[in-house]
XYZ file of C-alpha atoms in Angstrom:
592
model
C 18.522 29.636 -4.334
C 22.211 30.226 -4.191
C 23.986 31.815 -6.990
C 23.171 34.271 -9.695
C 20.622 36.798 -10.833
C 17.142 35.448 -11.332
C 15.778 36.018 -14.836
C 12.089 36.348 -15.543
C 10.411 33.375 -17.249
C 13.027 31.033 -15.798
C 11.855 27.437 -15.479
C 12.919 25.275 -12.555
C 12.552 21.501 -12.421
C 13.300 18.999 -9.704
C 15.147 15.707 -10.161
C 14.893 13.262 -7.259
C 17.619 10.617 -6.936
C 16.738 7.415 -5.056
C 19.529 5.074 -4.006
C 22.639 4.547 -1.942
C 24.346 7.911 -1.465
C 27.815 6.471 -2.123
C 26.576 5.692 -5.635
C 24.372 8.761 -6.091
C 26.818 11.526 -5.092
C 29.588 10.594 -7.599
C 26.943 10.277 -10.302
C 25.591 13.777 -9.631
C 29.108 15.207 -9.583
C 29.880 13.601 -12.931
C 26.569 14.855 -14.305
C 27.316 18.501 -13.443
C 30.967 18.073 -14.470
C 32.519 18.382 -11.019
C 35.430 16.376 -9.618
C 33.847 12.976 -8.943
C 36.196 11.967 -6.144
C 36.626 15.353 -4.439
C 36.016 14.946 -0.713
C 34.987 11.352 -1.368
C 35.823 10.249 2.162
C 33.158 12.502 3.698
C 29.569 12.004 2.587
C 27.270 14.527 4.246
C 24.167 13.536 6.179
C 20.662 14.720 5.417
C 19.357 16.234 2.202
C 21.645 17.608 -0.492
C 20.363 19.818 -3.296
C 22.641 20.506 -6.294
C 21.860 23.243 -8.807
C 22.350 22.233 -12.456
C 21.835 24.828 -15.236
C 20.521 22.647 -18.052
C 20.343 25.547 -20.512
C 19.782 29.301 -20.481
C 16.106 29.029 -19.498
C 15.961 25.761 -17.548
C 17.545 24.975 -14.195
C 17.272 21.580 -12.506
C 17.641 21.026 -8.776
C 19.041 17.564 -8.039
C 17.840 16.166 -4.706
C 19.479 13.236 -2.968
C 19.153 11.765 0.523
C 21.441 9.990 2.947
C 21.014 6.258 3.475
C 19.168 6.658 6.781
C 16.519 8.865 5.161
C 16.068 6.284 2.403
C 16.099 3.212 4.652
C 13.526 4.605 7.095
C 11.212 5.893 4.373
C 11.613 9.567 5.398
C 12.225 10.485 1.762
C 8.509 9.894 1.064
C 7.811 13.390 2.397
C 9.443 14.877 -0.680
C 8.177 12.735 -3.547
C 5.861 14.669 -5.850
C 4.344 14.386 -9.302
C 5.768 16.458 -12.166
C 9.356 15.608 -11.180
C 11.967 13.462 -12.898
C 13.041 10.409 -10.867
C 16.403 8.671 -11.085
C 16.646 5.310 -9.324
C 20.319 4.416 -8.851
C 21.475 0.863 -8.249
C 25.099 0.181 -7.391
C 25.833 -3.003 -9.337
C 28.765 -3.816 -7.063
C 26.298 -4.597 -4.255
C 22.936 -4.937 -6.038
C 20.984 -8.186 -6.292
C 17.352 -9.153 -6.609
C 16.759 -8.169 -2.967
C 17.925 -4.633 -3.641
C 18.755 -2.241 -0.860
C 17.168 -0.072 0.210
C 13.593 -1.379 -0.008
C 12.849 -1.338 -3.740
C 9.234 -2.319 -3.095
C 8.762 0.879 -1.081
C 9.928 3.101 -3.927
C 8.241 1.021 -6.639
C 4.929 1.180 -4.800
C 5.097 4.958 -5.022
C 6.293 4.844 -8.632
C 3.351 2.655 -9.668
C 0.953 5.354 -8.486
C 2.531 8.098 -10.611
C 1.023 9.240 -13.870
C 1.948 7.021 -16.789
C 4.070 9.702 -18.452
C 6.176 10.488 -15.346
C 9.863 10.207 -16.374
C 11.717 7.508 -14.383
C 15.307 6.558 -15.156
C 16.919 3.380 -13.822
C 20.677 3.828 -13.544
C 23.003 0.863 -13.104
C 26.085 2.409 -11.532
C 29.424 0.539 -11.810
C 27.680 -1.594 -14.444
C 30.134 -3.571 -16.446
C 29.449 -4.861 -19.932
C 29.475 -8.530 -18.898
C 26.749 -8.291 -16.263
C 24.454 -5.436 -17.317
C 22.037 -7.505 -19.443
C 21.695 -10.304 -16.895
C 21.235 -7.884 -13.983
C 18.591 -5.877 -15.822
C 16.757 -9.048 -16.835
C 16.641 -10.323 -13.240
C 15.405 -6.946 -11.985
C 12.598 -6.966 -14.534
C 11.606 -10.487 -13.502
C 11.288 -9.488 -9.858
C 9.744 -6.057 -10.535
C 7.973 -6.024 -13.935
C 7.198 -2.296 -13.650
C 10.890 -1.666 -14.431
C 10.179 -2.495 -18.083
C 8.656 1.000 -18.363
C 11.753 2.817 -17.031
C 14.560 4.295 -19.104
C 17.571 2.063 -18.422
C 20.995 3.743 -18.292
C 23.957 1.452 -17.499
C 27.115 3.419 -16.694
C 30.023 3.920 -14.329
C 31.109 6.988 -12.397
C 34.695 6.125 -13.359
C 35.886 8.420 -16.139
C 37.514 5.758 -18.274
C 37.195 5.378 -22.013
C 34.636 2.578 -21.832
C 31.945 4.496 -19.958
C 32.309 8.061 -21.234
C 29.672 7.362 -23.956
C 27.327 5.861 -21.336
C 27.634 8.911 -19.071
C 26.981 11.189 -22.027
C 23.979 9.038 -22.909
C 22.599 9.352 -19.375
C 23.048 13.142 -19.436
C 21.318 13.287 -22.815
C 18.395 11.102 -21.666
C 17.912 13.095 -18.462
C 18.045 16.383 -20.367
C 15.466 15.101 -22.852
C 13.086 14.055 -20.060
C 13.480 17.428 -18.344
C 12.718 19.259 -21.578
C 9.611 17.119 -22.147
C 8.371 17.876 -18.631
C 9.317 21.521 -19.054
C 6.609 21.903 -21.726
C 3.895 21.228 -19.128
C 5.231 23.597 -16.444
C 4.569 27.358 -16.278
C 7.609 29.653 -16.047
C 8.287 31.665 -12.904
C 7.474 35.365 -13.177
C 9.637 38.107 -11.708
C 7.122 38.606 -8.899
C 7.165 34.903 -8.012
C 10.967 34.887 -8.022
C 10.930 37.870 -5.639
C 8.706 35.936 -3.217
C 11.058 32.924 -3.394
C 14.035 35.193 -2.685
C 12.301 36.631 0.394
C 11.473 33.136 1.672
C 15.069 32.076 1.144
C 16.260 34.750 3.577
C 13.548 33.829 6.093
C 14.426 30.131 6.294
C 17.696 30.842 8.134
C 15.749 32.201 11.120
C 12.698 29.929 11.123
C 11.756 26.715 9.347
C 8.155 27.954 9.011
C 6.547 30.955 7.404
C 3.188 32.150 8.725
C 0.388 31.878 6.201
C -0.489 35.535 6.645
C 3.138 36.515 6.000
C 3.199 34.481 2.783
C -0.063 36.085 1.686
C 1.403 39.517 2.318
C 4.539 38.712 0.285
C 2.358 37.574 -2.603
C 0.101 40.624 -2.375
C 3.138 42.882 -2.640
C 3.936 41.215 -5.974
C 0.337 41.214 -7.213
C -0.144 37.470 -6.719
C -3.557 36.708 -5.245
C -6.520 34.341 -5.207
C -6.266 31.276 -7.394
C -2.902 32.390 -8.732
C -1.480 32.288 -5.201
C -2.858 28.753 -4.660
C -1.341 27.580 -7.960
C 1.957 29.225 -6.973
C 1.933 27.310 -3.665
C 1.430 24.037 -5.498
C 4.298 24.884 -7.845
C 6.563 25.700 -4.884
C 5.662 22.354 -3.353
C 6.631 20.496 -6.545
C 9.947 22.363 -6.585
C 10.616 21.570 -2.912
C 10.672 25.241 -1.877
C 7.642 24.752 0.399
C 6.150 21.623 1.940
C 2.519 22.340 1.116
C 0.023 19.761 2.409
C -3.366 21.512 2.210
C -5.436 18.630 3.601
C -3.156 18.371 6.626
C -3.195 22.133 7.175
C -6.986 22.195 7.133
C -7.309 19.194 9.428
C -5.075 20.710 12.114
C -5.995 24.336 11.377
C -2.287 24.929 10.877
C -1.400 28.533 10.032
C 2.174 28.029 8.775
C 3.975 26.771 5.666
C 7.100 24.644 6.110
C 10.076 26.127 4.245
C 12.915 23.904 5.470
C 12.424 20.194 4.644
C 15.154 19.300 7.136
C 12.718 20.145 9.953
C 10.759 17.004 9.052
C 13.902 14.905 8.636
C 15.377 15.802 12.021
C 12.031 15.449 13.760
C 11.465 11.927 12.456
C 15.042 10.962 13.272
C 14.357 11.868 16.895
C 11.159 9.830 16.836
C 13.124 6.797 15.663
C 15.570 7.282 18.530
C 12.715 6.603 20.969
C 13.161 2.877 20.475
C 16.523 2.918 22.240
C 15.529 5.498 24.852
C 12.074 4.625 26.134
C 10.049 1.945 24.380
C 11.721 -1.411 24.816
C 8.578 -2.807 26.480
C 6.186 -1.508 23.849
C 7.968 -2.075 20.586
C 6.986 0.215 17.792
C 4.708 2.441 19.876
C 4.844 6.207 19.969
C 2.707 8.210 22.389
C 1.925 11.901 22.337
C 3.433 12.428 25.781
C 6.565 10.536 24.782
C 7.041 12.673 21.704
C 6.746 15.917 23.657
C 9.141 14.637 26.277
C 11.846 13.729 23.764
C 11.657 16.544 21.209
C 9.170 19.142 22.435
C 10.531 22.708 22.771
C 13.995 21.651 21.575
C 16.322 23.400 19.149
C 18.428 21.479 16.626
C 21.042 22.826 14.210
C 20.755 21.208 10.787
C 23.642 20.417 8.409
C 23.303 23.858 6.799
C 23.604 25.699 10.122
C 19.893 26.592 10.324
C 18.124 26.480 13.694
C 15.193 24.055 13.843
C 12.688 24.582 16.673
C 10.068 22.087 17.817
C 7.478 23.896 19.965
C 4.671 21.699 21.266
C 2.068 23.457 19.117
C 3.864 22.287 15.933
C 4.337 18.648 16.911
C 0.837 17.874 15.654
C 2.021 18.835 12.170
C 4.978 16.438 12.494
C 2.751 13.533 13.530
C 0.152 14.431 10.914
C 2.796 14.390 8.175
C 4.131 11.048 9.407
C 0.631 9.615 9.337
C -0.133 11.056 5.884
C 3.026 9.526 4.397
C 2.497 6.240 6.266
C 5.461 6.464 8.593
C 3.095 5.865 11.504
C -0.396 4.454 12.008
C -2.873 5.615 14.660
C -4.645 3.360 17.143
C -8.309 4.264 16.815
C -9.460 2.767 20.124
C -6.487 3.567 22.378
C -7.193 5.240 25.734
C -4.408 7.686 25.042
C -3.138 8.862 21.675
C -0.756 6.222 20.338
C 0.764 5.387 16.984
C 2.541 2.357 15.553
C 5.843 3.402 13.969
C 7.183 0.564 11.771
C 10.587 2.286 11.746
C 10.883 1.537 15.477
C 10.408 -2.197 14.976
C 13.431 -4.542 14.776
C 14.441 -5.819 11.343
C 14.997 -9.473 12.234
C 12.379 -12.106 12.989
C 12.596 -13.531 16.545
C 14.010 -17.057 16.509
C 11.076 -18.557 18.429
C 8.506 -17.242 15.942
C 8.113 -20.273 13.703
C 5.667 -23.189 13.576
C 5.944 -26.888 12.857
C 4.223 -28.529 9.907
C 0.507 -29.279 9.504
C -0.609 -25.755 10.116
C -3.367 -24.044 8.191
C -1.490 -21.717 5.866
C -2.776 -19.381 3.208
C -0.563 -17.218 0.976
C -1.649 -13.992 -0.719
C 0.566 -13.650 -3.794
C 0.487 -10.157 -5.276
C 1.038 -9.303 -8.917
C 3.592 -6.514 -8.447
C 4.434 -6.041 -4.742
C 2.903 -6.373 -1.299
C 1.512 -2.959 -0.292
C 3.264 -2.003 2.947
C -0.028 -0.769 4.390
C -1.449 -4.295 4.632
C 0.907 -5.599 7.313
C 1.243 -2.295 9.177
C -2.511 -1.803 9.484
C -2.929 -5.457 10.414
C -0.420 -5.066 13.262
C -2.306 -2.016 14.539
C -5.628 -3.869 14.468
C -4.304 -6.922 16.327
C -1.657 -5.303 18.500
C -3.298 -6.607 21.707
C -2.717 -10.198 20.509
C 1.055 -9.864 19.952
C 2.735 -12.773 21.724
C 5.728 -11.914 23.925
C 6.572 -8.802 21.875
C 7.367 -10.907 18.815
C 6.812 -8.264 16.186
C 9.259 -7.070 13.567
C 9.155 -4.913 10.443
C 7.981 -7.726 8.194
C 5.907 -9.889 10.464
C 4.118 -10.554 13.727
C 3.415 -13.524 16.006
C -0.072 -13.439 17.534
C -1.801 -15.503 20.184
C -5.570 -15.400 20.526
C -6.035 -15.844 24.248
C -9.727 -16.614 23.808
C -8.924 -19.709 21.760
C -5.364 -20.492 22.863
C -4.346 -20.481 19.210
C -1.248 -18.966 17.574
C -0.805 -17.216 14.230
C 2.086 -15.924 12.161
C 1.578 -13.212 9.564
C 4.593 -12.105 7.572
C 5.645 -10.524 4.289
C 8.221 -11.763 1.787
C 8.782 -8.818 -0.536
C 11.047 -10.693 -2.900
C 8.352 -13.347 -3.461
C 5.613 -10.652 -3.351
C 3.833 -12.728 -0.733
C 1.812 -12.126 2.425
C 1.352 -15.328 4.440
C -1.139 -16.253 7.166
C -0.365 -19.370 9.205
C -2.496 -20.595 12.120
C -1.997 -23.496 14.529
C -3.666 -24.572 17.771
C -6.738 -26.256 19.237
C -9.226 -23.725 17.826
C -7.961 -22.795 14.393
C -11.468 -22.260 13.000
C -12.504 -19.004 14.703
C -9.043 -17.436 14.860
C -8.221 -18.073 11.210
C -11.617 -16.698 10.226
C -11.082 -13.486 12.223
C -7.570 -12.865 10.858
C -8.492 -13.777 7.301
C -11.444 -11.388 7.366
C -9.230 -8.659 8.797
C -6.734 -8.972 5.928
C -9.501 -8.906 3.322
C -11.046 -5.823 4.923
C -7.710 -3.999 4.774
C -7.039 -5.008 1.161
C -10.529 -3.999 0.037
C -9.525 -0.356 0.626
C -6.482 -0.583 -1.665
C -6.560 -0.272 -5.421
C -3.184 -2.031 -5.799
C -4.123 -5.146 -3.821
C -4.796 -7.598 -6.679
C -3.566 -11.024 -5.649
C -4.255 -14.729 -5.786
C -4.884 -16.854 -2.692
C -2.992 -20.127 -2.378
C -3.798 -22.866 0.143
C -0.924 -25.094 1.278
C -1.551 -28.816 0.785
C -0.192 -31.205 3.402
C 1.008 -34.633 2.371
C -1.050 -36.473 5.000
C -4.377 -35.353 3.522
C -3.742 -36.977 0.124
C -5.736 -40.120 -0.696
C -2.862 -41.363 -2.854
C 0.299 -43.083 -1.692
C 2.497 -41.175 -4.120
C 4.909 -38.683 -2.619
C 3.851 -35.055 -2.918
C 5.844 -31.882 -3.170
C 6.454 -30.332 0.233
C 5.652 -26.857 -1.077
C 2.458 -27.798 -2.913
C -0.078 -24.986 -3.050
C -3.380 -24.719 -4.834
C -5.873 -22.010 -5.677
C -8.065 -21.350 -2.639
C -11.075 -20.332 -4.741
C -10.797 -23.573 -6.730
C -10.967 -25.594 -3.501
C -14.113 -23.775 -2.437
C -15.740 -24.094 -5.851
C -15.159 -27.861 -6.074
C -16.510 -28.298 -2.571
C -19.557 -26.182 -3.411
C -20.201 -28.309 -6.499
C -20.525 -31.372 -4.259
C -17.370 -33.241 -5.311
C -16.350 -35.873 -2.733
C -12.656 -35.165 -3.290
C -10.566 -32.184 -4.276
C -8.667 -32.911 -7.492
C -5.720 -30.875 -8.755
C -2.392 -31.458 -10.454
C -0.842 -32.518 -7.133
C -3.319 -35.361 -6.569
C -6.623 -36.206 -4.876
C -7.541 -34.965 -1.384
C -10.405 -35.795 0.894
C -12.316 -32.642 1.693
C -12.993 -33.559 5.294
C -9.221 -33.786 5.844
C -8.174 -30.929 3.618
C -10.690 -28.587 5.248
C -10.683 -30.093 8.726
C -9.222 -26.917 10.148
C -10.972 -24.562 7.769
C -13.246 -22.028 9.458
C -16.863 -23.086 9.480
C -17.810 -19.824 7.777
C -15.631 -20.824 4.803
C -16.035 -24.597 4.897
C -19.814 -24.225 5.131
C -20.079 -21.827 2.250
C -20.706 -24.834 0.034
C -23.013 -26.743 2.375
C -24.678 -24.763 5.101
C -25.039 -21.554 3.120
C -26.482 -23.298 0.094
C -28.735 -25.601 2.091
C -30.028 -22.696 4.174
C -30.834 -20.738 1.065
C -32.486 -23.779 -0.521
C -34.623 -24.243 2.594
C -35.667 -20.610 2.418
C -36.447 -21.083 -1.267
C -38.585 -24.156 -0.502
C -40.559 -22.210 2.115
C -41.064 -19.350 -0.329
C -42.253 -21.735 -3.024
C -44.674 -23.446 -0.611
C -46.176 -20.128 0.398
C -46.441 -19.132 -3.252
C -48.137 -22.479 -3.984
C -50.765 -21.918 -1.298
C -51.316 -18.354 -2.469
C -51.793 -19.486 -6.080
C -54.336 -22.101 -5.039
C -56.375 -19.660 -2.907
C -56.202 -16.821 -5.412
C -57.023 -19.113 -8.298
C -59.943 -20.621 -6.455
C -61.391 -17.209 -5.639
C -60.989 -16.055 -9.241
C -62.533 -19.148 -10.768
C -65.426 -19.063 -8.295
C -66.263 -15.578 -9.509
C -66.099 -16.770 -13.113
C -68.319 -19.802 -12.558
C -70.868 -18.077 -10.313
C -70.714 -14.238 -10.407
C -73.552 -13.842 -7.914
C -71.715 -15.767 -5.225
C -69.910 -13.682 -2.603
C -67.136 -15.789 -1.019
C -68.703 -19.280 -0.771
C -68.356 -21.870 1.900
C -65.843 -24.658 1.286
C -68.551 -27.212 0.967
C -70.311 -25.612 -1.945
C -69.979 -27.153 -5.378
C -68.572 -24.063 -7.138
C -65.618 -23.644 -4.815
C -64.788 -27.343 -5.008
C -64.506 -27.128 -8.777
C -62.444 -23.945 -8.538
C -60.065 -25.502 -6.003
C -59.487 -28.539 -8.201
C -58.690 -26.407 -11.262
C -56.344 -24.073 -9.305
C -54.572 -27.019 -7.651
C -53.979 -28.689 -11.015
C -52.492 -25.460 -12.427
C -50.195 -25.033 -9.403
C -48.930 -28.623 -9.682
C -48.081 -28.103 -13.343
C -45.827 -25.078 -12.660
C -44.344 -26.339 -9.346
C -41.712 -28.675 -10.738
C -40.035 -26.354 -13.311
C -40.010 -23.410 -10.917
C -38.552 -25.431 -8.018
C -35.862 -26.946 -10.252
C -34.864 -23.506 -11.495
C -34.523 -22.121 -7.967
C -32.502 -25.095 -6.707
C -30.218 -24.995 -9.738
C -29.618 -21.294 -9.162
C -28.456 -21.785 -5.582
C -26.303 -24.811 -6.359
C -24.451 -23.269 -9.281
C -23.741 -19.927 -7.628
C -21.957 -20.587 -4.334
C -20.924 -17.533 -2.359
C -17.159 -17.971 -2.481
C -16.731 -14.543 -4.065
C -17.686 -12.825 -0.844
C -14.815 -14.403 1.068
């Protein structure tokens, strides 16, 4: 809000920068024509908002976040539609495993409307490497093809002045395009924003009744007030989460976004303070003990208070933006917080060869929800606290069998690997759990690849160690009755290839089909008997209308039975062949 008289019909837009702050801050300073290297040694923590007057009627607010906010996913609180996004990559340190977490940001970007402006900026991008770097990024993350690409450098030398001007021109053009869809702010709305700006220094929240009163004073009511709230949320002036407010019957609007940032930062500090034995867990009592009723001064000098009655809003926001996941069946309220988990995989969490391994290879990226929700569901099976941000080691005590489930974001892969004396039931349970989680996600399209071990090949030729084949193809060939599985890697005996496959999957081609065929045979037999009896009764009435229902020894019924039996025999063979063919050619692998 700082600076200047507010003119009626002013339009405000928000630009959100994603990337390493040491690359983002110089870029923003160059964009608004400030000294790029002023105070370069001190990069502030938290959220920074820079005001940029684009023209006389349009002002952009440039948001950027410190590296901790980006790395821990806290920035998700502030991503909204109808904003311009600038994703900044520092080419001096960038590679195909970009930091921080490109899959996290790209997952959000893929859910935006198709016309949402997204600019990809290659900072410190020299002429020799820009094309190759951009090509490799597009190979790893194909969605980047749809972004505006702006290679440049924050150095003001003669080579990159045109590139910086080009970036400013592209960003201005995208803002002006978005500006056409946004309503201007009236003088009354600007007066409400001014009043809220003075309030935020004393309290991070504004009571709903107080906001309503401010709006009423300016003649803003009903649907107009609701639309105004949504506009304030897009601009970052209010954190407006109506579903969360209704769920918790919360009577306040959050004005200071730093209240969320500082609160989550304290939650992440729990790992070092209290929860070494229960990695990644956050309890309600633990949260109140660490942050409840505390006061924190943010980087702008504002006082942030955390009374116990507002902690539910903090946890609800974390849950809504997938920074934590609730345990549905816990005796006390507990949440899994992935940000509390260690980054590195424990050394002991690896298996030898000849395990049953299945890979889920996704088209664009692995949705982060899959692994996090899986960990919550199977938390009781975690073996010796071997859980980290990208994987978990489980042991099913019932079967004495171990499993590894992990994510490789660069390969866009989720892997399930099981080993032990009772692979069948444990693999089946974990596999079904993953499918159940993915069924709820629209972005979960993937292919399933079964690893082929060299010792199950019927050929003597050497086989690639990393050979994988389509899991559905294996099931389909087995269902078709082939004695061997044949693919480009060779021939494999099914009883070896599927020796550790769960019975529910292995039997989908045998037991399921045979059971259904048996049921079909019984149904046909009953239909056969019914046809004979019904036909006999009908023909008896035709031959001798005066006969009630005759005894079996009478001549009329004997003739009727013979005719009905002959008719049933004639139709039996084609009908039975049709039914059997139906069950054999339509195995149930699609339900797996």
